[in-house]
Short mmCIF file of C-alpha atoms and ligand atoms in Angstrom, two decimals:
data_model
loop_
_atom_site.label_atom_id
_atom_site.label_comp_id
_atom_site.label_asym_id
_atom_site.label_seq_id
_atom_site.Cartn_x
_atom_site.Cartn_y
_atom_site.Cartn_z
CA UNK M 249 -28.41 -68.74 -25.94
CA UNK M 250 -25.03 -67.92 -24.17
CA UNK M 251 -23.11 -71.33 -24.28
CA UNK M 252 -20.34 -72.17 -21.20
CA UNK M 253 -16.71 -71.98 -21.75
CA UNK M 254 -15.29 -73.99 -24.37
CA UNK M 255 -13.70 -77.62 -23.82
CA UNK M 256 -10.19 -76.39 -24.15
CA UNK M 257 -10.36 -74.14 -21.00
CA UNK M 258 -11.96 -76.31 -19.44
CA UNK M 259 -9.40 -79.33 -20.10
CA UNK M 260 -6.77 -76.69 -18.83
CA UNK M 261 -8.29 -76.04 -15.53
CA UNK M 262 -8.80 -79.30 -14.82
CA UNK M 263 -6.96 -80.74 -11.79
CA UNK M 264 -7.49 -84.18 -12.40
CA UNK M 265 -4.68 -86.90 -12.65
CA UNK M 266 -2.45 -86.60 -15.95
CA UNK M 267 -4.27 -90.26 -17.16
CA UNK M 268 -7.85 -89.18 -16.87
CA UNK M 269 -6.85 -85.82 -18.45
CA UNK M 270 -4.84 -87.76 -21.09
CA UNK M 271 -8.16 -89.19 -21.94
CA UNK M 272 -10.48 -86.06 -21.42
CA UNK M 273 -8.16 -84.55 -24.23
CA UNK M 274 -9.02 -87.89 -26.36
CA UNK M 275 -12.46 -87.47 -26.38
CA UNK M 276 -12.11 -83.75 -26.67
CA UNK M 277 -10.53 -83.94 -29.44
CA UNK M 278 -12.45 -83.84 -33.00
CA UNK M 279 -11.35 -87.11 -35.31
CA UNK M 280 -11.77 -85.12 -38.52
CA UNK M 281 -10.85 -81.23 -37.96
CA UNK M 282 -8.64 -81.79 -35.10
CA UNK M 283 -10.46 -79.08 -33.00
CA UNK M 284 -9.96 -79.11 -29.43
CA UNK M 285 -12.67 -75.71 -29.02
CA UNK M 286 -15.99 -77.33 -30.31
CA UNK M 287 -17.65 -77.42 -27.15
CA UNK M 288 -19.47 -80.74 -27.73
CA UNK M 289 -17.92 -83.60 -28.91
CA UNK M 290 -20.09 -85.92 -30.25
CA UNK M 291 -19.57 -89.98 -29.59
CA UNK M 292 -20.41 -92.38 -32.64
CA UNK M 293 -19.97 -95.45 -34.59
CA UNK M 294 -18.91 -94.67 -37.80
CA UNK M 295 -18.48 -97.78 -40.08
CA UNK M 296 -17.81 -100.11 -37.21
CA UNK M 297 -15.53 -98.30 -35.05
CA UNK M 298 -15.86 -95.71 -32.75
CA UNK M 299 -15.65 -91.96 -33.65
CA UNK M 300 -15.57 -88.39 -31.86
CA UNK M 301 -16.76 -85.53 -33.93
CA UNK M 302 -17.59 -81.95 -33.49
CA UNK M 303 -21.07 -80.94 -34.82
CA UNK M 304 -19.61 -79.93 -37.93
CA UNK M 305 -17.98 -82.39 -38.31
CA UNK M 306 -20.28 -84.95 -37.25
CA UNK M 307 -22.89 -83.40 -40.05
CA UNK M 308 -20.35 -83.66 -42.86
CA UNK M 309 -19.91 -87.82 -42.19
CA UNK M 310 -23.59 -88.46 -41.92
CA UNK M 311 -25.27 -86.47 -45.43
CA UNK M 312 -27.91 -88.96 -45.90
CA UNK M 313 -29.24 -88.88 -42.05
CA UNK M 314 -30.73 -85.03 -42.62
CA UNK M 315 -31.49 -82.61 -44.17
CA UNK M 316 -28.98 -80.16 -44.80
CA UNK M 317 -31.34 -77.18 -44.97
CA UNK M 318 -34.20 -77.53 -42.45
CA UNK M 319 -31.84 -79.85 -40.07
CA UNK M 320 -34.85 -82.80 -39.98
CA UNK M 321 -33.67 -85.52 -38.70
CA UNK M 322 -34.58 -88.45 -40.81
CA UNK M 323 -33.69 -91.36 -38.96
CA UNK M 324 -32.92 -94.74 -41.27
CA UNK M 325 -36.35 -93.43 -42.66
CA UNK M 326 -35.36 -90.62 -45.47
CA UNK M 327 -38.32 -88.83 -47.82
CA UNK M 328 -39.23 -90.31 -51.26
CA UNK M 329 -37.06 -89.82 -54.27
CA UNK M 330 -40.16 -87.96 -55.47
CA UNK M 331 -39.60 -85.57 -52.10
CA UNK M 332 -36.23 -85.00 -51.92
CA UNK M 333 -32.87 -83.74 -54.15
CA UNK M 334 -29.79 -85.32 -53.62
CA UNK M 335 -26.26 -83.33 -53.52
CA UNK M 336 -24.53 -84.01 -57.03
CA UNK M 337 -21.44 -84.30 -55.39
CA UNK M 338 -20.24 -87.58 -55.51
CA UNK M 339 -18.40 -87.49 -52.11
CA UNK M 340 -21.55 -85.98 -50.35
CA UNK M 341 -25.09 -87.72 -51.89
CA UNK M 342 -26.68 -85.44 -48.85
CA UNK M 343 -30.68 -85.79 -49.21
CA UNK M 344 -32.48 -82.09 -49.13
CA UNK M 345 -36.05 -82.06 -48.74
CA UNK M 346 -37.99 -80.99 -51.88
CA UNK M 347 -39.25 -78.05 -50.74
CA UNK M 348 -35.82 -76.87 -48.44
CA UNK M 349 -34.20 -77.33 -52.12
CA UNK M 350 -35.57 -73.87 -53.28
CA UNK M 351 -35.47 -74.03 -57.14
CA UNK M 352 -32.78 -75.60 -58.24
CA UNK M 353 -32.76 -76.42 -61.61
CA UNK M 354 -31.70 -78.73 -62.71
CA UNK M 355 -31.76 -81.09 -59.97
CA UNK M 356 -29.23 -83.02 -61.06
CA UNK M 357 -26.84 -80.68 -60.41
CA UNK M 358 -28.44 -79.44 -57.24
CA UNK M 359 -25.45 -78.70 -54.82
CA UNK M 360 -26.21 -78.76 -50.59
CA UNK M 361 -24.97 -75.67 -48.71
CA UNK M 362 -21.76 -77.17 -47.39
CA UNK M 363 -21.03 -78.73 -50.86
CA UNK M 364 -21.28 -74.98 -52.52
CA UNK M 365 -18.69 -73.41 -50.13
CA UNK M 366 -16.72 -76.37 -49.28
CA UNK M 367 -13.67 -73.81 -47.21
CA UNK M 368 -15.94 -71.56 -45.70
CA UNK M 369 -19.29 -73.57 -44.48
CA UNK M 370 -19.39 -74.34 -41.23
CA UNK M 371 -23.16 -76.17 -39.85
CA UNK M 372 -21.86 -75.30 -36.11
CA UNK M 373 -20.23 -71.89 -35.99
CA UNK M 374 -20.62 -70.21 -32.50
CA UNK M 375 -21.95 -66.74 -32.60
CA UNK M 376 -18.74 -64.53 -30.36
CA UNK M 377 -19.83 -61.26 -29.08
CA UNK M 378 -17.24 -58.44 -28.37
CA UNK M 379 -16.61 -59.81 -25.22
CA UNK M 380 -15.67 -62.77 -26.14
CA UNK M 381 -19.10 -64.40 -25.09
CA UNK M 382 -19.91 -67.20 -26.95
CA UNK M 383 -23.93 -67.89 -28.30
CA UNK M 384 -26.16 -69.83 -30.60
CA UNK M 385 -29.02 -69.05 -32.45
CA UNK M 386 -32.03 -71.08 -33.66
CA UNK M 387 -30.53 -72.31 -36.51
CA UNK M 388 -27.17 -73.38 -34.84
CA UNK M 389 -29.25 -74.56 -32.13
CA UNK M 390 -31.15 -77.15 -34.40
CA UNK M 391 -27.96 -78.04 -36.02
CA UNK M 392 -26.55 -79.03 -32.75
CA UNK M 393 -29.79 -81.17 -31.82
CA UNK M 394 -29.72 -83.10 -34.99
CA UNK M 395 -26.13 -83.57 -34.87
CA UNK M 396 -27.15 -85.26 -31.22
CA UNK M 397 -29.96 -87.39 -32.67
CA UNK M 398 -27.69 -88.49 -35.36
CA UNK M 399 -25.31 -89.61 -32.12
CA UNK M 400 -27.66 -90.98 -29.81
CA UNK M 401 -29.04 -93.40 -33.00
CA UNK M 402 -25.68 -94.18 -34.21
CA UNK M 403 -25.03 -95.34 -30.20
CA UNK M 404 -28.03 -97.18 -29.74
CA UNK M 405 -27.27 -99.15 -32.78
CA UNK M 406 -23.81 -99.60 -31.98
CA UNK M 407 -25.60 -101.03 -28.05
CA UNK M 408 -27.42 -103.51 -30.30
CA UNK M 409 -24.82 -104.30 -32.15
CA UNK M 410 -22.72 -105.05 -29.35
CA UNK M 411 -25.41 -107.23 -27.72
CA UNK M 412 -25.57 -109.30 -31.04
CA UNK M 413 -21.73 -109.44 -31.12
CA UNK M 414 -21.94 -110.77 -27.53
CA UNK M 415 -24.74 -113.22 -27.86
CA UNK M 416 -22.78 -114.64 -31.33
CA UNK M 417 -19.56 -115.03 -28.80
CA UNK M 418 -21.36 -116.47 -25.85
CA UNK M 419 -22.85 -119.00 -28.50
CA UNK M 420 -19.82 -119.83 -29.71
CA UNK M 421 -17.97 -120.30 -26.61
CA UNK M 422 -21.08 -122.83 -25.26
CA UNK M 423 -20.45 -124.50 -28.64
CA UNK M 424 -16.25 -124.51 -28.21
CA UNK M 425 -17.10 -126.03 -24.60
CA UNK M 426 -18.98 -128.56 -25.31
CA UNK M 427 -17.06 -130.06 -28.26
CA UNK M 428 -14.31 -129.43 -25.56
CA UNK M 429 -16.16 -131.82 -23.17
CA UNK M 430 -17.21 -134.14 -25.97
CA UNK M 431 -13.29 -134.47 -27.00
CA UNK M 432 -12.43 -134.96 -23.20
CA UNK M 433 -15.13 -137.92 -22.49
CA UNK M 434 -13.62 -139.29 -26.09
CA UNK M 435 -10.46 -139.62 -24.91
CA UNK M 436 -11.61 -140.81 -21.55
CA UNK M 437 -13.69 -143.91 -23.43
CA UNK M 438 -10.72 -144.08 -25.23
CA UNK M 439 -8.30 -144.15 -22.23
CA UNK M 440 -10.43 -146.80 -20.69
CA UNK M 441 -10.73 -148.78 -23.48
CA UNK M 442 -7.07 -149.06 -23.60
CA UNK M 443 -6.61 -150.12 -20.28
CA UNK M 444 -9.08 -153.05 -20.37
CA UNK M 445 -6.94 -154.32 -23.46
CA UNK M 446 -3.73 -154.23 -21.33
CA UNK M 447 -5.70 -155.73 -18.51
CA UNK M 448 -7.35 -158.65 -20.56
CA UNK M 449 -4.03 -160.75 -21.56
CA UNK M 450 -2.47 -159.99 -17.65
CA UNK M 451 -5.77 -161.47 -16.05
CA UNK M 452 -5.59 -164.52 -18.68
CA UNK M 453 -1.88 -165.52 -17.26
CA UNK M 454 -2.38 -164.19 -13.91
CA UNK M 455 -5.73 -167.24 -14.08
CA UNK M 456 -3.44 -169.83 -15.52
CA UNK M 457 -1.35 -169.18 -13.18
CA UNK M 458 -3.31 -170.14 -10.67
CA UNK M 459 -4.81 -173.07 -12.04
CA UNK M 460 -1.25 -174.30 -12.30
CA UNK M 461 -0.10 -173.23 -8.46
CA UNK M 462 -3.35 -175.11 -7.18
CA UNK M 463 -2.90 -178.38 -9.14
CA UNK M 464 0.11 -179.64 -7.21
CA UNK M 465 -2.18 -178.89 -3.83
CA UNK M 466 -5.22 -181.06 -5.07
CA UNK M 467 -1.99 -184.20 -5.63
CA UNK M 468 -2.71 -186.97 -3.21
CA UNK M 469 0.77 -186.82 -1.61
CA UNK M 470 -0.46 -183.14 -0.60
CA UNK M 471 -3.76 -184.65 0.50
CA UNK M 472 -2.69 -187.36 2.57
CA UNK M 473 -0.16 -184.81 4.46
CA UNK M 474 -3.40 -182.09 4.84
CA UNK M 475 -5.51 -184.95 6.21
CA UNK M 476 -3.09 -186.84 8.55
CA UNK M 477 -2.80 -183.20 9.87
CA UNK M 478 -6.23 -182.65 9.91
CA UNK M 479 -6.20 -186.38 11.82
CA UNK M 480 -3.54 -185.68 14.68
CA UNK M 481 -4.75 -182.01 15.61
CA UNK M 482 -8.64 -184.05 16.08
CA UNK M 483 -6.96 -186.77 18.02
CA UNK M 484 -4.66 -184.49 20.11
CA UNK M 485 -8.14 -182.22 20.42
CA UNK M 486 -9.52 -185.30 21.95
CA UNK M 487 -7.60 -186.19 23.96
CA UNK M 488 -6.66 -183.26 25.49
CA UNK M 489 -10.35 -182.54 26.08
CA UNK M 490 -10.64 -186.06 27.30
CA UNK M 491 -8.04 -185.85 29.73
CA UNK M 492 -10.55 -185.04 32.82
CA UNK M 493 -12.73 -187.19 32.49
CA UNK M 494 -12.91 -190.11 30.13
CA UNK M 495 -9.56 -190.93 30.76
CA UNK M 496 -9.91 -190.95 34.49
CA UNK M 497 -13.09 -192.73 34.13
CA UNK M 498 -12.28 -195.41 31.89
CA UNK M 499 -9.77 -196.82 33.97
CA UNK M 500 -11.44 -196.82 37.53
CA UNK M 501 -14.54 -198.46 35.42
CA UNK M 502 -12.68 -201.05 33.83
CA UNK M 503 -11.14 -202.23 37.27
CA UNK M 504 -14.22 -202.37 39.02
CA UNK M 505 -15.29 -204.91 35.65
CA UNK M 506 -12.24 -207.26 36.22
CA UNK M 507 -12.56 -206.88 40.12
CA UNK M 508 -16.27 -208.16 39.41
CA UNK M 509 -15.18 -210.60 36.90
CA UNK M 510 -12.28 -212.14 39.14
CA UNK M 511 -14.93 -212.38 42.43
CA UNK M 512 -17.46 -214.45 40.26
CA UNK M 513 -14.72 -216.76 38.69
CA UNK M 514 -14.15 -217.29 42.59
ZN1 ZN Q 173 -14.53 -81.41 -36.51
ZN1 ZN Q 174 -35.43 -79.80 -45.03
ZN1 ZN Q 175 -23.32 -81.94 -50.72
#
């Protein structure tokens, strides 16, 4: 399978803005070998933090995800201890199936095919024809889809661990508000209760003082004044609403009495 140009040419052609092709070179770039011509880089979460391998590269940090011979992908799910050999190099611990093993014997000292030619081995080495056409085979090919199975896991645990990591925040920030909101209607209840204490001994004088401005008002000497006022504005009321008639009245009336009076003495 002839594969298209490599990443570097590809980054070089590219006309897009220096930031995006800042970033382009970022993720271009393998974390481990440095290689900027691996074709595919590979996006995972390696120990809590993001990573970007090539497939080489990518192989060599995950041993115990497949195996290293028939490129299965195992999947958090490896074969029994009974089914498998495991690389007796301590950096590697790579799981081989049983049968992909060969015989090696001992196991114990059963060595993966990266771990025997540790400068050489390569899991991902593109096939170049004299033109300068670049290829892979079956085996390379199988490499490069476990490498991506190994990726696409390692990102969908690193969605749901992200979705944990948010739901744990979001908890916490519901809890922060509401002892927030608790603390605020403290101090409010406190606030108040404050208030009504300063208010309490204010209202106690502000009542005596009024029981001692209306005393004087309740003396008789006050009294007698209120009423004799009370008693002039009736009497000038009366009058002045008597002054049509009763007034006129009475008098006429009272002459006509004496007139009668004075006739009968006669
Ligand atoms: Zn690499
Ligand atoms: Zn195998
Ligand atoms: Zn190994």
């Amino acid at each position: 399978m002839n594969l298209p140009s490599s990443t570097t040419p590809t980054t070089a052609t590219s006309t897009s803005p220096s930031s995006d092709s800042t970033e382009t070179n970022f993720t271009e770039r393998c974390d481990d070998c440095g290689s900027r011509d691996s074709w595919v880089i590979h996006t995972v979460r390696l120990r809590g933090t993001l990573r970007f391998f090539c497939t080489h590269c990518l192989l060599r940090n995950h041993p115990t995800s497949f195996c290293p011979s028939c490129f299965a992908f195992y999947d958090s799910s490896p074969p029994h201890p009974s089914r498998r050999v495991t690389c007796s190099n301590s950096k590697c611990h790579s799981l081989t199936h049983i049968q992909c093993a060969g015989d090696a014997k001992p196991a114990s000292s059963y060595l993966c095919p990266p771990c025997r030619n540790p400068t050489s081995f390569s899991f991902f080495r593109l096939i170049v024809d004299g033109n300068g056409c670049r290829s892979v085979d079956k085996t390379l090919s199988e490499a490069f889809l476990c490498a991506a199975k190994i990726a696409a896991s390692s990102m969908n645990k690193a969605v749901i661990a992200a979705k944990c990591d948010a739901d744990r925040r979001g908890r916490e920030a519901a809890l922060a508000r509401k002892r927030a909101r608790e603390a605020l209607e403290h101090v409010v209840m406190l606030d108040e209760k404050e208030k009504a204490r300063s208010v309490m001994p204010k209202l106690k004088e502000s009542s005596v003082d009024r029981v001692i401005d209306q005393k004087p008002k309740l003396s008789p000497a006050s009294n007698n004044g209120t009423v004799k006022e009370t008693e002039s504005s009736a009497t000038t009321s009366t009058t002045t609403k008597n002054n049509g008639s009763t007034e006129k009245q009475n008098p006429s009336m009272q002459l006509a009495k004496v007139k009668q009076e004075a006739d009968a003495s006669r």
